[in-house]
Tab-separated table of C-alpha atoms in Angstrom:
chain	number	residue	atom	x	y	z
A	1	UNK	CA	-87.620	73.239	-101.839
A	2	UNK	CA	-89.491	70.416	-100.185
A	3	UNK	CA	-87.268	69.876	-97.110
A	4	UNK	CA	-85.079	71.892	-94.783
A	5	UNK	CA	-81.368	71.961	-95.709
A	6	UNK	CA	-79.918	70.811	-92.376
A	7	UNK	CA	-82.223	68.196	-90.876
A	8	UNK	CA	-84.223	67.353	-94.014
A	9	UNK	CA	-87.519	68.147	-92.322
A	10	UNK	CA	-90.439	68.022	-94.821
A	11	UNK	CA	-91.977	71.388	-95.701
A	12	UNK	CA	-95.643	72.166	-96.277
A	13	UNK	CA	-96.604	73.001	-99.841
A	14	UNK	CA	-99.060	75.739	-100.794
A	15	UNK	CA	-102.582	74.385	-101.035
A	16	UNK	CA	-101.423	70.975	-99.805
A	17	UNK	CA	-104.072	68.580	-98.601
A	18	UNK	CA	-103.649	66.738	-95.320
A	19	UNK	CA	-101.061	69.187	-94.085
A	20	UNK	CA	-101.081	67.494	-90.736
A	21	UNK	CA	-99.292	64.438	-92.206
A	22	UNK	CA	-96.319	66.473	-93.439
A	23	UNK	CA	-96.257	68.495	-90.254
A	24	UNK	CA	-96.281	65.386	-88.083
A	25	UNK	CA	-93.480	63.831	-90.151
A	26	UNK	CA	-91.348	66.899	-89.507
A	27	UNK	CA	-92.046	66.770	-85.779
A	28	UNK	CA	-91.180	63.066	-85.658
A	29	UNK	CA	-87.889	63.686	-87.421
A	30	UNK	CA	-87.115	66.615	-85.150
A	31	UNK	CA	-87.915	64.507	-82.104
A	32	UNK	CA	-85.404	61.890	-83.237
A	33	UNK	CA	-82.530	64.190	-84.192
A	34	UNK	CA	-82.592	66.727	-81.365
A	35	UNK	CA	-80.455	65.198	-78.601
A	36	UNK	CA	-79.884	62.228	-80.883
A	37	UNK	CA	-79.494	58.908	-79.081
A	38	UNK	CA	-78.761	55.670	-80.924
A	39	UNK	CA	-78.765	52.138	-79.576
A	40	UNK	CA	-75.457	51.126	-81.157
A	41	UNK	CA	-72.978	51.842	-83.934
A	42	UNK	CA	-71.841	48.219	-84.278
A	43	UNK	CA	-75.106	46.383	-85.026
A	44	UNK	CA	-74.712	44.893	-88.503
A	45	UNK	CA	-78.341	43.791	-88.862
A	46	UNK	CA	-81.635	45.462	-87.899
A	47	UNK	CA	-83.199	44.243	-84.637
A	48	UNK	CA	-86.009	41.729	-84.883
A	49	UNK	CA	-88.455	43.821	-82.874
A	50	UNK	CA	-87.684	47.547	-83.259
A	51	UNK	CA	-89.695	50.255	-81.522
A	52	UNK	CA	-90.333	53.915	-82.283
A	53	UNK	CA	-87.266	54.681	-80.161
A	54	UNK	CA	-84.942	52.398	-82.149
A	55	UNK	CA	-82.052	54.220	-83.832
A	56	UNK	CA	-78.644	53.094	-85.043
A	57	UNK	CA	-75.455	54.341	-86.641
A	58	UNK	CA	-74.910	51.733	-89.359
A	59	UNK	CA	-71.442	50.122	-89.426
A	60	UNK	CA	-69.591	49.077	-92.593
A	61	UNK	CA	-70.574	45.663	-93.928
A	62	UNK	CA	-74.112	45.729	-92.532
A	63	UNK	CA	-76.740	43.430	-94.000
A	64	UNK	CA	-80.509	43.307	-94.426
A	65	UNK	CA	-82.233	46.671	-94.461
A	66	UNK	CA	-78.944	48.283	-93.324
A	67	UNK	CA	-76.906	47.000	-96.294
A	68	UNK	CA	-74.972	49.652	-98.229
A	69	UNK	CA	-75.729	52.427	-95.734
A	70	UNK	CA	-72.499	52.610	-93.713
A	71	UNK	CA	-72.296	55.588	-91.320
A	72	UNK	CA	-75.917	56.612	-91.975
A	73	UNK	CA	-78.427	57.038	-89.167
A	74	UNK	CA	-81.278	54.543	-89.175
A	75	UNK	CA	-84.504	55.669	-87.467
A	76	UNK	CA	-87.543	53.435	-87.029
A	77	UNK	CA	-90.581	55.614	-87.881
A	78	UNK	CA	-94.186	54.710	-88.636
A	79	UNK	CA	-93.421	51.006	-88.838
A	80	UNK	CA	-90.394	51.260	-91.144
A	81	UNK	CA	-86.786	52.356	-91.328
A	82	UNK	CA	-85.776	55.860	-92.376
A	83	UNK	CA	-82.152	56.556	-93.251
A	84	UNK	CA	-80.437	59.921	-92.874
A	85	UNK	CA	-77.023	60.910	-94.224
A	86	UNK	CA	-75.225	62.822	-91.441
A	87	UNK	CA	-73.742	66.273	-91.924
A	88	UNK	CA	-70.408	67.325	-90.421
A	89	UNK	CA	-70.960	68.321	-86.825
A	90	UNK	CA	-73.884	65.999	-86.082
A	91	UNK	CA	-73.601	64.424	-82.652
A	92	UNK	CA	-75.039	61.277	-81.132
A	93	UNK	CA	-74.984	59.499	-77.809
A	94	UNK	CA	-74.249	55.781	-78.350
A	95	UNK	CA	-76.043	53.890	-75.620
A	96	UNK	CA	-74.213	50.562	-75.652
A	97	UNK	CA	-70.845	52.353	-75.415
A	98	UNK	CA	-71.901	55.157	-73.064
A	99	UNK	CA	-70.018	57.494	-75.363
A	100	UNK	CA	-70.680	60.748	-77.156
A	101	UNK	CA	-69.795	60.641	-80.883
A	102	UNK	CA	-69.233	63.329	-83.501
A	103	UNK	CA	-69.506	63.005	-87.284
A	104	UNK	CA	-66.416	64.686	-88.778
A	105	UNK	CA	-67.630	64.490	-92.355
A	106	UNK	CA	-65.759	61.236	-92.970
A	107	UNK	CA	-66.090	59.183	-89.785
A	108	UNK	CA	-67.904	58.898	-86.464
A	109	UNK	CA	-65.373	59.744	-83.764
A	110	UNK	CA	-65.666	59.583	-80.000
A	111	UNK	CA	-65.859	63.149	-78.845
A	112	UNK	CA	-64.567	62.480	-75.331
A	113	UNK	CA	-63.640	59.032	-73.996
A	114	UNK	CA	-65.619	58.377	-70.846
A	115	UNK	CA	-65.905	54.592	-70.785
A	116	UNK	CA	-63.264	51.872	-70.854
A	117	UNK	CA	-63.630	51.683	-74.640
A	118	UNK	CA	-61.729	54.941	-75.060
A	119	UNK	CA	-61.228	56.750	-78.347
A	120	UNK	CA	-60.230	55.020	-81.578
A	121	UNK	CA	-57.922	57.976	-82.388
A	122	UNK	CA	-56.567	60.496	-79.912
A	123	UNK	CA	-54.236	63.422	-80.532
A	124	UNK	CA	-52.898	65.759	-77.856
A	125	UNK	CA	-51.746	68.902	-79.657
A	126	UNK	CA	-51.165	66.684	-82.706
A	127	UNK	CA	-53.007	64.650	-85.334
A	128	UNK	CA	-53.470	60.903	-84.893
A	129	UNK	CA	-54.012	58.512	-87.791
A	130	UNK	CA	-55.020	54.891	-88.316
A	131	UNK	CA	-51.434	53.695	-87.661
A	132	UNK	CA	-50.279	56.127	-84.963
A	133	UNK	CA	-53.574	56.250	-83.099
A	134	UNK	CA	-52.260	58.098	-80.043
A	135	UNK	CA	-50.132	61.220	-80.556
A	136	UNK	CA	-48.661	63.556	-77.934
A	137	UNK	CA	-46.859	66.649	-79.178
A	138	UNK	CA	-45.303	68.241	-76.099
A	139	UNK	CA	-41.964	69.071	-74.429
A	140	UNK	CA	-42.443	66.217	-71.951
A	141	UNK	CA	-44.798	63.415	-70.948
A	142	UNK	CA	-45.414	62.003	-67.471
A	143	UNK	CA	-46.771	58.589	-66.517
A	144	UNK	CA	-47.156	58.798	-62.744
A	145	UNK	CA	-47.841	56.181	-60.083
A	146	UNK	CA	-51.170	55.837	-58.294
A	147	UNK	CA	-49.850	55.162	-54.829
A	148	UNK	CA	-47.356	52.372	-55.600
A	149	UNK	CA	-45.255	51.450	-58.636
A	150	UNK	CA	-45.849	52.019	-62.330
A	151	UNK	CA	-45.198	49.806	-65.383
A	152	UNK	CA	-45.093	50.780	-69.037
A	153	UNK	CA	-46.266	47.708	-70.966
A	154	UNK	CA	-45.714	46.931	-74.642
A	155	UNK	CA	-47.506	43.781	-75.815
A	156	UNK	CA	-47.196	42.026	-79.184
A	157	UNK	CA	-49.435	39.459	-80.854
A	158	UNK	CA	-46.785	36.795	-81.549
A	159	UNK	CA	-43.094	36.063	-81.015
A	160	UNK	CA	-42.294	36.982	-84.622
A	161	UNK	CA	-43.741	40.488	-84.164
A	162	UNK	CA	-42.001	43.509	-82.584
A	163	UNK	CA	-42.531	45.266	-79.260
A	164	UNK	CA	-39.879	47.947	-78.875
A	165	UNK	CA	-38.948	51.532	-78.161
A	166	UNK	CA	-37.720	53.348	-81.264
A	167	UNK	CA	-35.646	56.509	-80.907
A	168	UNK	CA	-35.728	58.835	-83.927
A	169	UNK	CA	-34.016	61.947	-85.243
A	170	UNK	CA	-36.198	63.860	-87.684
A	171	UNK	CA	-38.527	60.824	-87.843
A	172	UNK	CA	-35.579	58.645	-88.925
A	173	UNK	CA	-34.667	55.763	-86.621
A	174	UNK	CA	-31.358	55.859	-84.776
A	175	UNK	CA	-31.744	53.323	-81.944
A	176	UNK	CA	-34.217	50.597	-81.030
A	177	UNK	CA	-34.498	48.396	-77.950
A	178	UNK	CA	-37.024	45.654	-77.331
A	179	UNK	CA	-38.303	42.322	-78.595
A	180	UNK	CA	-37.597	42.597	-82.312
A	181	UNK	CA	-38.654	39.573	-84.331
A	182	UNK	CA	-38.377	37.096	-81.442
A	183	UNK	CA	-38.562	37.043	-77.637
A	184	UNK	CA	-34.892	37.895	-76.977
A	185	UNK	CA	-33.941	41.430	-75.950
A	186	UNK	CA	-32.243	43.333	-78.783
A	187	UNK	CA	-30.466	46.690	-78.942
A	188	UNK	CA	-29.906	48.037	-82.461
A	189	UNK	CA	-28.464	51.289	-83.797
A	190	UNK	CA	-28.511	52.991	-87.201
A	191	UNK	CA	-26.746	55.904	-88.794
A	192	UNK	CA	-29.381	56.591	-91.437
A	193	UNK	CA	-32.588	54.831	-90.362
A	194	UNK	CA	-32.211	52.227	-93.117
A	195	UNK	CA	-29.171	50.088	-92.284
A	196	UNK	CA	-29.233	48.710	-88.734
A	197	UNK	CA	-26.491	47.156	-86.607
A	198	UNK	CA	-27.332	44.880	-83.711
A	199	UNK	CA	-25.161	45.941	-80.786
A	200	UNK	CA	-26.451	43.703	-77.987
A	201	UNK	CA	-28.711	40.695	-77.454
A	202	UNK	CA	-29.879	39.006	-74.260
A	203	UNK	CA	-31.139	35.422	-74.575
A	204	UNK	CA	-34.605	35.208	-73.056
A	205	UNK	CA	-34.167	31.907	-71.188
A	206	UNK	CA	-30.591	32.003	-69.927
A	207	UNK	CA	-29.861	35.725	-69.774
A	208	UNK	CA	-26.736	35.103	-71.861
A	209	UNK	CA	-25.425	38.379	-73.272
A	210	UNK	CA	-23.666	38.742	-76.625
A	211	UNK	CA	-22.307	41.747	-78.493
A	212	UNK	CA	-22.658	40.884	-82.207
A	213	UNK	CA	-20.941	44.041	-83.435
A	214	UNK	CA	-17.930	43.676	-81.107
A	215	UNK	CA	-15.437	41.183	-82.639
A	216	UNK	CA	-13.914	39.869	-79.403
A	217	UNK	CA	-17.361	39.458	-77.783
A	218	UNK	CA	-19.580	38.454	-80.680
A	219	UNK	CA	-20.505	35.115	-79.107
A	220	UNK	CA	-22.180	34.439	-75.807
A	221	UNK	CA	-20.798	32.992	-72.566
A	222	UNK	CA	-17.944	35.457	-72.143
A	223	UNK	CA	-16.522	35.271	-68.601
A	224	UNK	CA	-13.833	37.594	-67.294
A	225	UNK	CA	-13.189	37.748	-63.543
A	226	UNK	CA	-10.957	39.810	-61.330
A	227	UNK	CA	-8.162	37.209	-61.282
A	228	UNK	CA	-7.972	37.285	-65.076
A	229	UNK	CA	-9.174	33.698	-65.223
A	230	UNK	CA	-10.657	33.789	-68.715
A	231	UNK	CA	-13.197	31.480	-70.267
A	232	UNK	CA	-14.847	32.010	-73.597
A	233	UNK	CA	-17.436	29.568	-74.984
A	234	UNK	CA	-15.451	26.464	-73.939
A	235	UNK	CA	-16.015	26.351	-70.168
A	236	UNK	CA	-18.125	23.432	-68.914
A	237	UNK	CA	-18.795	24.882	-65.464
A	238	UNK	CA	-17.130	25.030	-62.062
A	239	UNK	CA	-14.226	27.152	-60.885
A	240	UNK	CA	-11.091	27.721	-62.917
A	241	UNK	CA	-7.823	26.784	-61.266
A	242	UNK	CA	-5.502	29.628	-60.390
A	243	UNK	CA	-3.312	30.553	-63.301
A	244	UNK	CA	-5.217	28.396	-65.797
A	245	UNK	CA	-6.977	29.430	-68.955
A	246	UNK	CA	-9.789	27.683	-70.830
A	247	UNK	CA	-8.976	27.681	-74.520
A	248	UNK	CA	-11.312	29.498	-76.891
A	249	UNK	CA	-10.622	26.898	-79.574
A	250	UNK	CA	-11.772	23.942	-77.485
A	251	UNK	CA	-8.222	22.952	-76.411
A	252	UNK	CA	-7.699	21.658	-72.841
A	253	UNK	CA	-6.854	24.242	-70.240
A	254	UNK	CA	-3.133	24.678	-69.668
A	255	UNK	CA	-1.449	25.732	-66.461
A	256	UNK	CA	0.895	28.617	-66.996
A	257	UNK	CA	4.468	27.913	-65.909
A	258	UNK	CA	5.560	30.242	-63.166
A	259	UNK	CA	8.883	30.721	-61.414
A	260	UNK	CA	8.457	31.519	-57.715
A	261	UNK	CA	11.421	33.871	-57.829
A	262	UNK	CA	13.420	35.393	-60.552
A	263	UNK	CA	15.703	38.369	-60.499
A	264	UNK	CA	15.577	40.581	-63.483
A	265	UNK	CA	17.419	43.674	-64.502
A	266	UNK	CA	15.392	46.615	-65.688
A	267	UNK	CA	16.734	47.998	-68.958
A	268	UNK	CA	15.845	51.487	-67.841
A	269	UNK	CA	17.406	51.267	-64.389
A	270	UNK	CA	20.869	49.651	-64.459
A	271	UNK	CA	21.441	47.298	-61.578
A	272	UNK	CA	17.751	47.201	-60.521
A	273	UNK	CA	16.562	43.701	-59.522
A	274	UNK	CA	13.065	42.544	-58.603
A	275	UNK	CA	11.637	39.588	-56.732
A	276	UNK	CA	8.293	38.810	-58.461
A	277	UNK	CA	7.036	36.693	-55.594
A	278	UNK	CA	7.527	39.316	-52.882
A	279	UNK	CA	7.241	42.246	-55.300
A	280	UNK	CA	10.312	43.857	-53.751
A	281	UNK	CA	12.942	45.525	-55.847
A	282	UNK	CA	16.386	46.831	-55.047
A	283	UNK	CA	19.253	48.578	-56.740
A	284	UNK	CA	22.719	47.130	-56.399
A	285	UNK	CA	25.381	49.785	-56.033
A	286	UNK	CA	28.971	49.324	-57.273
A	287	UNK	CA	31.747	49.163	-54.673
A	288	UNK	CA	33.843	52.294	-54.335
A	289	UNK	CA	37.036	52.208	-56.295
A	290	UNK	CA	40.161	51.294	-54.342
A	291	UNK	CA	42.598	54.111	-53.847
């Protein structure tokens, strides 16, 4: 064996000449790896003027002397670059990020996010991945204010993308609300997570609400007020006249014919008459029979 198994420090050989060279190489390597500090993990090319303190974690796609050495540690020693393959558990402080990193055996991961850069993956009692990069596995989550209000913000790259809240049952979608495919507000539901029904949309500019899955309200501009003055998609604006109705088929509004007073006999109460205008009803009684 010519080097140590963990840090690859060179070992002295029996009867070796110039033992001080091998010994000094081992001390230099030890000096670099104990409390390892690197300048950066994003520099794709070696610096033009490195020093004996220069060290880097090489990123993918690096060029020059760093080419083909992704994730390796580059140390500048004795006027040249030395490259070390990290072992699982190696740690390094990355100066330009002010972050402590850990080699997991497959990637360099921020051990604890201290700067504004944060962690690339973060799992709280769960495992994050490259798609779901932040995972919380807990009975509840709290996003609290810091003295005033609090906003939960979901941002998307373009109008055609999606920014939404997805509600799942057994990791199968059942309801979704947000900006789905455009900048209007959408509410969708699903019985199986595959087929979705759009239940409600709100137009982003006008606030017009439509209920696509409800036959009588599938279009927008549905107005129903307390006087039962109804307008659906054909109203040009203004107030509706009392007793009038705007046609849903584009026909002119018609005034309903009303009789100010009409007596009617209730089929269930013989002799009962009602005045619709005054809303008063009475029962006419037959005269007593003559003796």
